[in-house]
Amino acid sequence: MNRPRVLLTGATGFIARALIPRLLDQADVTLLLLEEFGSGAPLPATVRAVRSRVDAVYADLRNYQLTARAVRQARPDRVIHLAAVGVDDPFLSVSTALSHNVSGTINLLRACFEADGLDVQQLITARTPGERSAMNVYAASKAAAWAFGEMYARTAGWPIHGAMIYQTYGPEQPPNFFIPSALRAARAGEEFPMTTGTQEKDWIHVDDVVGGFLATLGADLPPGETVELGCGRSVSLLAVAHQLYDLTGKGGRPRPGALPSRPGEEPQQIADAERTAALIGWRAGISLNDGLARLVNSPGG
């Protein structure tokens, strides 16, 4: 059987760095990279590491013509859309969120499914559980983008699927995220200023997120369906911070309440793991205890 051709956006991001090596085991991969990388700008180290094993096309998703050209060049069977802005800055400007996350997604959808001569059998777009309350600019823009994807899926039958990614962590996560920030303070034996930390999240290791994407790829799902990539359990931020301090054993402590909470933040997020298992036959396999221990013991954590 021929290997599928998969086009991946957001190739320089945290999840893509873990996904690409495993995706290459079962597919021919083309990365959709920003135009600047096609004009001589240095590639990030993580992309350079796999560049000899992947193809690349170049575009700015905010530009429909450039996006359509790149998709025609790649001629993918399947597409994984990870590109977004605001993951680490949820209160970014509205204009930036709309142009990248909404217009960029719509341009990609149209480029995949309206062009003659293409046969894209599936497009998986990354979603966030924050879309449900949409209490910050990033989440609201992602919710708007999905509304268009769902509309096209249900009215035109385009094979668009969502992968709702819960609270991901793992090696080489950007340092301004919660777990890397807390771990850095714990390793230094310093206090860690934080919010009250009562918010409960469904924490999922990035290796499990990759497994969820691979299980969704090629799955027999109706257009417009979303699978939720999480463990189905929630643990508070404060409990996670305390666990990191216990694992490092360097002294110091979390300081809950030292920082204000974000307005409108949901008190609890939990993936419907049972429904995901029924849809794609996949469950997360790395417990939070094991995942945090791996991270603490990893030099790159």
Coordinates of C-alpha atoms in Angstrom, one line a residue, residues 17-238:
R17 CA 8.5 18.7 16.9
A18 CA 7.3 15.6 18.6
L19 CA 4.9 14.6 15.9
I20 CA 7.1 14.8 12.8
P21 CA 9.5 11.9 13.6
R22 CA 6.7 9.5 14.3
L23 CA 4.6 10.7 11.4
L24 CA 7.6 10.0 9.1
D25 CA 7.4 6.3 10.1
Q26 CA 4.1 6.0 8.3
A27 CA 3.7 8.8 5.8
D28 CA 5.5 11.0 3.3
V29 CA 5.5 14.4 4.9
T30 CA 5.5 17.9 3.5
L31 CA 5.9 20.9 5.8
L32 CA 4.1 24.1 5.0
L33 CA 6.6 26.7 6.2
L34 CA 6.5 30.5 6.2
E35 CA 7.7 32.2 3.0
E36 CA 10.7 33.7 4.8
F37 CA 12.2 30.2 5.2
G38 CA 12.0 29.8 1.4
S39 CA 13.9 33.0 1.0
G40 CA 16.9 32.0 2.9
A41 CA 15.9 32.7 6.5
P42 CA 17.6 30.1 8.8
L43 CA 15.3 27.2 9.7
P44 CA 14.7 26.4 13.4
A45 CA 17.0 23.6 14.6
T46 CA 14.1 21.1 15.0
V47 CA 13.2 21.6 11.4
R48 CA 16.8 21.3 10.2
A49 CA 17.0 18.0 12.0
V50 CA 14.4 16.4 9.7
R51 CA 14.7 18.6 6.6
S52 CA 16.5 15.8 4.6
R53 CA 13.5 13.5 5.2
V54 CA 10.6 15.9 4.4
D55 CA 9.5 18.1 1.5
A56 CA 8.6 21.7 2.0
V57 CA 6.3 24.3 0.5
Y58 CA 6.2 27.9 1.5
A59 CA 3.3 30.3 2.1
D60 CA 1.6 32.7 4.4
L61 CA -1.8 31.3 5.4
R62 CA -3.2 34.8 5.5
N63 CA -2.8 35.0 1.8
Y64 CA -5.2 32.7 -0.1
Q65 CA -3.3 32.7 -3.4
L66 CA 0.0 31.7 -1.8
T67 CA -1.8 29.1 0.3
A68 CA -3.5 27.5 -2.7
R69 CA -0.3 27.4 -4.6
A70 CA 1.5 25.6 -1.7
V71 CA -1.3 23.1 -1.4
R72 CA -1.2 22.4 -5.1
Q73 CA 2.5 21.8 -5.0
A74 CA 2.2 19.5 -2.0
R75 CA -0.8 17.5 -3.4
P76 CA -1.5 15.9 0.0
D77 CA -3.8 13.1 0.7
R78 CA -4.3 14.3 4.3
V79 CA -3.5 17.6 6.1
I80 CA -2.8 18.3 9.8
H81 CA -3.3 21.9 10.7
L82 CA -1.4 22.9 13.8
A83 CA -0.5 26.5 12.9
A84 CA -1.9 29.2 15.2
V85 CA -0.9 32.3 17.1
G86 CA -1.8 33.0 20.7
V87 CA -1.2 29.6 22.3
D88 CA 1.2 31.3 24.8
D89 CA -0.4 34.8 24.5
P90 CA -4.2 34.3 24.8
F91 CA -5.0 38.0 25.0
L92 CA -3.2 38.9 21.8
S93 CA -4.7 41.6 19.5
V94 CA -8.0 40.8 17.9
S95 CA -6.7 41.7 14.4
T96 CA -3.8 39.3 14.7
A97 CA -5.9 36.5 16.0
L98 CA -8.5 37.0 13.2
S99 CA -6.0 37.2 10.4
H100 CA -3.9 34.2 11.4
N101 CA -6.3 31.8 13.2
V102 CA -9.6 32.5 11.4
S103 CA -8.7 33.8 7.9
G104 CA -5.6 31.5 7.8
T105 CA -7.7 28.5 8.6
I106 CA -10.4 29.3 6.1
N107 CA -7.8 29.9 3.4
L108 CA -6.3 26.5 4.1
L109 CA -9.7 24.8 4.0
R110 CA -10.7 26.4 0.7
A111 CA -7.2 25.7 -0.8
C112 CA -7.6 22.0 0.1
F113 CA -11.2 21.4 -1.0
E114 CA -12.2 23.9 -3.6
A115 CA -9.2 23.5 -6.0
D116 CA -9.6 21.2 -9.0
G117 CA -7.3 18.2 -9.3
L118 CA -6.8 17.7 -5.6
D119 CA -8.1 14.8 -3.5
V120 CA -7.6 15.7 0.1
Q121 CA -9.2 12.9 2.0
Q122 CA -9.0 14.4 5.5
L123 CA -8.0 17.6 7.2
I124 CA -7.4 17.5 11.0
T125 CA -7.3 20.9 12.7
A126 CA -6.1 21.4 16.2
R127 CA -8.6 22.8 18.7
T128 CA -8.5 24.0 22.3
P129 CA -11.0 23.3 25.1
G130 CA -11.0 27.0 25.8
E131 CA -13.3 27.4 22.7
R132 CA -16.2 26.3 24.8
S133 CA -16.2 29.4 26.9
A134 CA -14.2 31.6 24.5
M135 CA -13.2 33.9 27.3
N136 CA -10.0 35.2 25.7
V137 CA -9.0 36.3 22.2
Y138 CA -7.1 33.2 21.3
A139 CA -9.9 30.8 22.3
A140 CA -12.6 33.0 20.6
S141 CA -10.6 33.0 17.4
K142 CA -10.1 29.2 17.5
A143 CA -13.9 28.8 18.1
A144 CA -14.7 31.0 15.1
A145 CA -12.3 29.1 12.9
W146 CA -13.9 25.8 13.9
A147 CA -17.3 27.2 13.3
F148 CA -16.3 27.7 9.7
G149 CA -14.7 24.3 9.5
E150 CA -17.8 22.6 11.0
M151 CA -20.1 24.6 8.6
Y152 CA -18.1 23.4 5.5
A153 CA -18.0 19.8 6.9
R154 CA -21.8 19.7 7.4
T155 CA -23.0 21.6 4.4
A156 CA -20.4 20.6 1.8
G157 CA -19.3 17.3 3.2
W158 CA -15.6 18.3 3.4
P159 CA -13.8 15.7 5.5
I160 CA -12.7 18.1 8.2
H161 CA -12.1 16.8 11.7
G162 CA -11.1 18.5 15.0
A163 CA -8.5 17.3 17.5
M164 CA -9.2 19.1 20.8
I165 CA -5.9 19.2 22.7
Y166 CA -6.0 19.4 26.4
Q167 CA -3.2 20.7 28.7
T168 CA -0.1 19.5 27.0
Y169 CA 3.3 19.2 28.6
G170 CA 6.6 17.5 27.9
P171 CA 10.3 18.0 27.0
E172 CA 11.3 21.2 25.2
Q173 CA 8.1 23.0 25.9
P174 CA 8.5 26.8 25.6
P175 CA 9.7 28.1 29.0
N176 CA 6.8 30.5 29.6
F177 CA 4.3 27.7 29.9
F178 CA 3.2 26.7 33.4
I179 CA 5.1 23.4 33.9
P180 CA 8.4 24.6 32.5
S181 CA 8.2 27.8 34.6
A182 CA 7.4 25.9 37.8
L183 CA 10.0 23.3 37.1
R184 CA 12.7 25.9 36.5
A185 CA 11.9 27.5 39.9
A186 CA 11.7 24.1 41.7
R187 CA 15.1 23.1 40.3
A188 CA 16.6 26.3 41.5
G189 CA 15.0 25.9 45.0
E190 CA 13.2 29.2 44.6
E191 CA 9.7 30.3 45.3
F192 CA 7.2 30.1 42.4
P193 CA 4.7 33.0 42.3
M194 CA 1.5 31.8 40.7
T195 CA -2.3 32.3 40.7
T196 CA -4.4 30.5 43.3
G197 CA -3.9 27.4 41.3
T198 CA -7.3 26.0 41.9
Q199 CA -8.0 25.6 38.2
E200 CA -8.1 22.0 37.3
K201 CA -6.7 20.8 33.9
D202 CA -6.6 17.6 32.1
W203 CA -2.8 17.2 31.7
I204 CA -1.6 15.1 28.7
H205 CA 2.0 14.3 27.8
V206 CA 3.0 15.5 24.3
D207 CA 3.9 11.9 23.3
D208 CA 0.3 10.9 24.0
V209 CA -0.9 13.9 21.9
V210 CA 1.1 12.6 19.0
G211 CA -0.4 9.2 19.5
G212 CA -3.9 10.7 19.4
F213 CA -3.1 12.5 16.1
L214 CA -1.8 9.4 14.5
A215 CA -4.9 7.5 15.6
T216 CA -7.1 10.2 14.2
L217 CA -5.2 10.2 10.9
G218 CA -7.2 8.0 8.5
A219 CA -9.9 7.2 11.1
D220 CA -13.4 6.7 9.8
L221 CA -15.1 9.7 11.2
P222 CA -18.1 11.7 9.9
P223 CA -17.3 15.2 8.6
G224 CA -17.2 17.8 11.4
E225 CA -16.4 15.3 14.2
T226 CA -14.0 16.2 17.0
V227 CA -11.9 13.9 19.1
E228 CA -10.7 15.0 22.5
L229 CA -7.1 14.3 23.3
G230 CA -6.8 14.1 27.1
C231 CA -6.6 11.6 29.9
G232 CA -10.1 12.1 31.2
R233 CA -8.9 13.2 34.7
S234 CA -8.2 16.7 36.1
V235 CA -5.6 17.9 38.5
S236 CA -5.2 21.4 39.8
L237 CA -2.3 23.7 38.9
L238 CA -1.3 24.0 42.5

